[in-house]
mmCIF file of C-alpha atoms in Angstrom:
data_model
loop_
_atom_site.group_PDB
_atom_site.id
_atom_site.type_symbol
_atom_site.label_atom_id
_atom_site.label_comp_id
_atom_site.label_asym_id
_atom_site.label_seq_id
_atom_site.Cartn_x
_atom_site.Cartn_y
_atom_site.Cartn_z
ATOM 1 C CA ASP E 30 0.090 -0.001 -0.089
ATOM 2 C CA ALA E 31 1.313 3.480 -0.616
ATOM 3 C CA LYS E 32 2.047 5.305 2.539
ATOM 4 C CA THR E 33 1.140 8.787 3.582
ATOM 5 C CA THR E 34 3.034 11.440 6.156
ATOM 6 C CA GLN E 35 1.528 13.547 8.269
ATOM 7 C CA PRO E 36 2.922 15.754 11.027
ATOM 8 C CA ASN E 37 2.211 14.654 14.916
ATOM 9 C CA SER E 38 0.160 17.708 15.774
ATOM 10 C CA MET E 39 -1.055 20.926 14.845
ATOM 11 C CA GLU E 40 -2.557 24.284 16.738
ATOM 12 C CA SER E 41 -4.566 26.430 15.454
ATOM 13 C CA ASN E 42 -6.633 29.219 16.867
ATOM 14 C CA GLU E 43 -10.280 29.474 16.700
ATOM 15 C CA GLU E 44 -11.758 30.870 13.736
ATOM 16 C CA GLU E 45 -8.407 30.855 11.885
ATOM 17 C CA PRO E 46 -8.468 28.790 8.926
ATOM 18 C CA VAL E 47 -6.194 25.444 9.231
ATOM 19 C CA HIS E 48 -4.155 23.700 6.705
ATOM 20 C CA LEU E 49 -3.382 20.303 7.535
ATOM 21 C CA PRO E 50 -0.735 18.758 5.417
ATOM 22 C CA CYS E 51 -0.245 15.083 3.852
ATOM 23 C CA ASN E 52 2.593 13.971 2.001
ATOM 24 C CA HIS E 53 1.924 10.826 -0.232
ATOM 25 C CA SER E 54 5.077 10.748 -2.617
ATOM 26 C CA THR E 55 4.501 6.789 -3.650
ATOM 27 C CA ILE E 56 0.782 7.398 -4.558
ATOM 28 C CA SER E 57 -0.304 5.639 -7.681
ATOM 29 C CA GLY E 58 -2.421 6.949 -10.467
ATOM 30 C CA THR E 59 -5.418 4.939 -9.256
ATOM 31 C CA ASP E 60 -5.406 6.062 -5.837
ATOM 32 C CA TYR E 61 -8.215 8.483 -4.497
ATOM 33 C CA ILE E 62 -7.009 10.902 -1.133
ATOM 34 C CA HIS E 63 -9.656 10.473 1.536
ATOM 35 C CA TRP E 64 -9.292 12.269 4.613
ATOM 36 C CA TYR E 65 -10.901 11.086 7.963
ATOM 37 C CA ARG E 66 -11.186 12.554 11.188
ATOM 38 C CA GLN E 67 -11.936 11.104 14.661
ATOM 39 C CA LEU E 68 -13.455 13.064 17.445
ATOM 40 C CA PRO E 69 -12.690 12.049 20.679
ATOM 41 C CA SER E 70 -14.105 8.845 21.954
ATOM 42 C CA GLN E 71 -15.920 8.514 18.250
ATOM 43 C CA GLY E 72 -15.474 6.459 15.304
ATOM 44 C CA PRO E 73 -13.695 8.104 12.425
ATOM 45 C CA GLU E 74 -15.842 10.275 10.335
ATOM 46 C CA TYR E 75 -15.369 10.973 6.531
ATOM 47 C CA VAL E 76 -14.582 14.465 5.695
ATOM 48 C CA ILE E 77 -13.623 14.426 1.966
ATOM 49 C CA HIS E 78 -11.703 12.891 -1.339
ATOM 50 C CA GLY E 79 -10.437 13.571 -4.291
ATOM 51 C CA LEU E 80 -8.246 11.941 -7.147
ATOM 52 C CA THR E 81 -6.554 14.936 -8.895
ATOM 53 C CA SER E 82 -8.985 18.304 -8.881
ATOM 54 C CA ASN E 83 -9.359 20.451 -5.762
ATOM 55 C CA VAL E 84 -12.584 19.485 -4.144
ATOM 56 C CA ASN E 85 -15.177 21.478 -1.594
ATOM 57 C CA ASN E 86 -17.728 20.316 0.629
ATOM 58 C CA ARG E 87 -19.756 21.448 3.542
ATOM 59 C CA MET E 88 -17.105 20.488 5.858
ATOM 60 C CA ALA E 89 -13.543 21.350 4.135
ATOM 61 C CA SER E 90 -11.685 21.818 0.897
ATOM 62 C CA LEU E 91 -9.130 19.619 -0.379
ATOM 63 C CA ALA E 92 -6.518 21.079 -2.335
ATOM 64 C CA ILE E 93 -4.248 18.457 -4.516
ATOM 65 C CA ALA E 94 -0.763 19.215 -5.807
ATOM 66 C CA GLU E 95 -0.201 18.644 -9.730
ATOM 67 C CA ASP E 96 2.018 16.095 -9.332
ATOM 68 C CA ARG E 97 -0.360 14.480 -6.454
ATOM 69 C CA LYS E 98 2.408 13.740 -4.527
ATOM 70 C CA SER E 99 1.170 15.718 -1.365
ATOM 71 C CA SER E 100 -2.365 17.176 -0.448
ATOM 72 C CA THR E 101 -3.804 19.871 2.000
ATOM 73 C CA LEU E 102 -6.618 19.622 4.166
ATOM 74 C CA ILE E 103 -8.419 23.175 4.465
ATOM 75 C CA LEU E 104 -10.965 24.052 7.276
ATOM 76 C CA HIS E 105 -11.737 27.472 6.240
ATOM 77 C CA ARG E 106 -12.765 28.423 10.050
ATOM 78 C CA ALA E 107 -11.605 26.372 12.801
ATOM 79 C CA THR E 108 -14.320 25.786 15.765
ATOM 80 C CA LEU E 109 -13.903 24.054 18.907
ATOM 81 C CA ARG E 110 -15.298 20.935 17.626
ATOM 82 C CA ASP E 111 -12.946 20.393 15.016
ATOM 83 C CA ALA E 112 -10.519 19.536 17.459
ATOM 84 C CA ALA E 113 -9.750 15.810 16.379
ATOM 85 C CA VAL E 114 -7.215 13.633 14.830
ATOM 86 C CA TYR E 115 -7.209 13.981 11.132
ATOM 87 C CA TYR E 116 -6.187 10.903 8.925
ATOM 88 C CA CYS E 117 -5.106 11.025 5.223
ATOM 89 C CA ILE E 118 -5.319 7.560 3.455
ATOM 90 C CA LEU E 119 -4.913 6.474 0.237
ATOM 91 C CA ARG E 120 -7.471 4.231 -1.500
ATOM 92 C CA ASP E 121 -6.926 2.154 -4.538
ATOM 93 C CA VAL E 122 -10.002 1.848 -6.428
ATOM 94 C CA ARG E 123 -9.091 -1.273 -8.623
ATOM 95 C CA SER E 124 -9.174 -3.242 -5.287
ATOM 96 C CA GLY E 125 -12.379 -2.158 -4.192
ATOM 97 C CA GLY E 126 -13.228 -0.637 -0.512
ATOM 98 C CA TYR E 127 -10.815 -0.590 2.032
ATOM 99 C CA GLN E 128 -9.124 -3.589 2.141
ATOM 100 C CA LYS E 129 -5.616 -3.584 4.012
ATOM 101 C CA VAL E 130 -5.668 0.093 4.080
ATOM 102 C CA THR E 131 -3.313 1.384 7.268
ATOM 103 C CA PHE E 132 -4.749 4.965 8.696
ATOM 104 C CA GLY E 133 -1.375 5.808 10.295
ATOM 105 C CA THR E 134 -1.051 7.817 13.391
ATOM 106 C CA GLY E 135 -2.526 11.224 11.818
ATOM 107 C CA THR E 136 -2.400 14.711 12.883
ATOM 108 C CA LYS E 137 -3.842 15.644 15.988
ATOM 109 C CA LEU E 138 -5.450 19.125 15.752
ATOM 110 C CA GLN E 139 -5.780 21.423 19.066
ATOM 111 C CA VAL E 140 -7.827 24.453 18.291
ATOM 112 C CA ILE E 141 -7.430 27.395 20.763
ATOM 113 C CA PRO E 142 -10.204 29.405 21.950
ATOM 114 C CA ASP Y 3 -31.586 6.419 10.328
ATOM 115 C CA ALA Y 4 -29.572 5.185 13.169
ATOM 116 C CA GLY Y 5 -26.064 4.807 11.236
ATOM 117 C CA VAL Y 6 -23.841 2.267 12.537
ATOM 118 C CA THR Y 7 -24.620 0.671 15.636
ATOM 119 C CA GLN Y 8 -22.243 -1.367 17.836
ATOM 120 C CA SER Y 9 -22.579 -3.455 20.941
ATOM 121 C CA PRO Y 10 -21.901 -3.407 23.880
ATOM 122 C CA THR Y 11 -19.886 -0.236 24.597
ATOM 123 C CA HIS Y 12 -17.380 -1.622 26.619
ATOM 124 C CA LEU Y 13 -16.232 -5.366 27.856
ATOM 125 C CA ILE Y 14 -14.072 -6.625 30.236
ATOM 126 C CA LYS Y 15 -12.634 -10.042 29.788
ATOM 127 C CA THR Y 16 -9.102 -12.044 31.498
ATOM 128 C CA ARG Y 17 -6.608 -13.706 29.387
ATOM 129 C CA GLY Y 18 -7.728 -16.994 27.826
ATOM 130 C CA GLN Y 19 -11.383 -15.889 27.203
ATOM 131 C CA GLN Y 20 -13.332 -15.262 23.901
ATOM 132 C CA VAL Y 21 -15.252 -12.709 23.153
ATOM 133 C CA THR Y 22 -17.896 -11.693 20.736
ATOM 134 C CA LEU Y 23 -18.529 -7.997 19.577
ATOM 135 C CA ARG Y 24 -21.373 -7.014 17.323
ATOM 136 C CA CYS Y 25 -22.280 -4.515 14.685
ATOM 137 C CA SER Y 26 -25.156 -3.198 12.822
ATOM 138 C CA PRO Y 27 -24.425 -1.834 9.580
ATOM 139 C CA LYS Y 28 -25.876 1.464 8.586
ATOM 140 C CA SER Y 29 -29.543 1.145 6.601
ATOM 141 C CA GLY Y 30 -28.943 -0.109 3.131
ATOM 142 C CA HIS Y 31 -25.160 -0.821 3.507
ATOM 143 C CA ASP Y 32 -23.808 -4.503 2.474
ATOM 144 C CA THR Y 33 -20.251 -4.120 3.499
ATOM 145 C CA VAL Y 34 -18.812 -4.432 6.999
ATOM 146 C CA SER Y 35 -15.078 -3.836 7.989
ATOM 147 C CA TRP Y 36 -13.558 -4.475 11.300
ATOM 148 C CA TYR Y 37 -10.716 -2.407 12.757
ATOM 149 C CA GLN Y 38 -8.536 -2.578 15.861
ATOM 150 C CA GLN Y 39 -7.451 0.797 17.434
ATOM 151 C CA ALA Y 40 -4.706 0.389 19.986
ATOM 152 C CA LEU Y 41 -4.524 3.663 22.130
ATOM 153 C CA GLY Y 42 -2.996 6.227 20.418
ATOM 154 C CA GLN Y 43 -2.488 4.797 17.400
ATOM 155 C CA GLY Y 44 -4.733 4.712 13.796
ATOM 156 C CA PRO Y 45 -7.266 2.314 13.492
ATOM 157 C CA GLN Y 46 -5.591 -1.317 11.797
ATOM 158 C CA PHE Y 47 -7.588 -2.897 9.111
ATOM 159 C CA ILE Y 48 -8.823 -6.682 10.366
ATOM 160 C CA PHE Y 49 -11.147 -7.993 7.913
ATOM 161 C CA GLN Y 50 -13.910 -7.096 5.677
ATOM 162 C CA TYR Y 51 -17.308 -8.970 4.947
ATOM 163 C CA TYR Y 52 -19.029 -8.873 1.670
ATOM 164 C CA GLU Y 53 -22.353 -11.472 1.063
ATOM 165 C CA GLU Y 54 -21.785 -13.561 3.869
ATOM 166 C CA GLU Y 55 -17.968 -13.846 3.182
ATOM 167 C CA GLU Y 56 -14.708 -12.592 4.313
ATOM 168 C CA ARG Y 57 -13.196 -11.017 1.306
ATOM 169 C CA GLN Y 58 -10.116 -9.345 2.849
ATOM 170 C CA ARG Y 59 -7.858 -9.896 5.612
ATOM 171 C CA GLY Y 60 -5.266 -7.683 7.217
ATOM 172 C CA ASN Y 61 -2.397 -9.052 9.308
ATOM 173 C CA PHE Y 62 -4.215 -10.574 12.113
ATOM 174 C CA PRO Y 63 -3.850 -14.135 13.544
ATOM 175 C CA ASP Y 64 -6.583 -16.649 13.391
ATOM 176 C CA ARG Y 65 -7.800 -16.090 16.553
ATOM 177 C CA PHE Y 66 -10.007 -13.220 14.972
ATOM 178 C CA SER Y 67 -12.659 -14.594 13.084
ATOM 179 C CA GLY Y 68 -16.001 -13.176 12.113
ATOM 180 C CA HIS Y 69 -19.259 -13.636 10.571
ATOM 181 C CA GLN Y 70 -21.633 -11.387 8.558
ATOM 182 C CA PHE Y 71 -25.422 -12.542 8.551
ATOM 183 C CA PRO Y 72 -28.170 -12.457 5.749
ATOM 184 C CA ASN Y 73 -29.387 -9.214 6.965
ATOM 185 C CA TYR Y 74 -25.667 -7.611 6.624
ATOM 186 C CA SER Y 75 -25.171 -7.576 10.569
ATOM 187 C CA SER Y 76 -21.855 -8.825 11.415
ATOM 188 C CA GLU Y 77 -19.846 -10.165 14.659
ATOM 189 C CA LEU Y 78 -16.313 -10.122 15.686
ATOM 190 C CA ASN Y 79 -14.842 -13.377 17.402
ATOM 191 C CA VAL Y 80 -11.468 -12.959 19.056
ATOM 192 C CA ASN Y 81 -10.435 -16.241 21.021
ATOM 193 C CA ALA Y 82 -7.724 -16.949 23.532
ATOM 194 C CA LEU Y 83 -7.420 -13.338 24.613
ATOM 195 C CA LEU Y 84 -3.896 -11.853 25.169
ATOM 196 C CA LEU Y 85 -3.615 -8.556 26.903
ATOM 197 C CA GLY Y 86 -2.204 -7.029 23.803
ATOM 198 C CA ASP Y 87 -5.826 -7.356 22.472
ATOM 199 C CA SER Y 88 -6.851 -4.488 24.577
ATOM 200 C CA ALA Y 89 -8.366 -1.678 22.285
ATOM 201 C CA LEU Y 90 -11.096 -0.390 20.666
ATOM 202 C CA TYR Y 91 -12.925 -2.402 17.905
ATOM 203 C CA LEU Y 92 -14.594 -0.501 15.278
ATOM 204 C CA CYS Y 93 -16.711 -1.734 12.624
ATOM 205 C CA ALA Y 94 -17.513 0.360 9.726
ATOM 206 C CA SER Y 95 -20.280 -0.171 6.834
ATOM 207 C CA SER Y 96 -20.479 0.837 3.463
ATOM 208 C CA LEU Y 97 -21.833 -0.472 -0.257
ATOM 209 C CA GLU Y 98 -19.232 -2.390 -2.083
ATOM 210 C CA ARG Y 99 -17.283 0.420 -3.268
ATOM 211 C CA GLY Y 100 -18.525 3.305 -1.235
ATOM 212 C CA GLU Y 101 -17.753 5.602 1.728
ATOM 213 C CA GLN Y 102 -16.985 3.539 5.219
ATOM 214 C CA PHE Y 103 -19.297 5.000 8.032
ATOM 215 C CA PHE Y 104 -17.744 3.940 11.149
ATOM 216 C CA GLY Y 105 -19.667 3.331 14.503
ATOM 217 C CA PRO Y 106 -18.470 4.503 17.971
ATOM 218 C CA GLY Y 107 -16.821 1.521 18.753
ATOM 219 C CA THR Y 108 -16.526 -1.169 21.510
ATOM 220 C CA ARG Y 109 -13.644 -0.939 24.200
ATOM 221 C CA LEU Y 110 -12.229 -4.191 25.104
ATOM 222 C CA THR Y 111 -9.960 -4.256 28.191
ATOM 223 C CA VAL Y 112 -8.285 -7.555 28.802
ATOM 224 C CA LEU Y 113 -6.768 -7.834 32.260
#
């Protein structure tokens, strides 16, 4: 499986934008980039995913580098509720589903009031 | 829609015992995946069930087994429990190639 690398932790002030980076230099052409987040005492929650183009939804934006070797999850205005561990994972659409995908340790985001 | 539900919420067992964890998928979902999450770590894939069969498996010993029922609900069984099996066990459901929705997990403590 292609691997991802994320910083262990980041801090942001409340109502400021947050940019969470992810490196995936060995990504293959059939890998989608997915982001999940895990709030304390909860299961992971889907945030966003993309293949090549930047993506926006109600929760966040995903900016994908032109060479696809890195991506950035953007939270436009951090709230206290956004404090969580954010995971960047790669999903090979050829294999279907999430077989044998390792989440890694993710980035723990702390939001400061 | 109740989403993915898991039972029990918490469980305490002793070494050598066996445990069964249960998962009800989100309405309409036919695929169930199980993950183990040790404290401070990301979820690790155990296996995935579709049409009542195990399709893929992660690097877990045969002590970990599962089952999927015709209504798509699923069980995870762990035999001969070890201290290292203490973790949060997460169930996720999806359509065959869709996004996964996770349940709140079952916290297993092995003493």
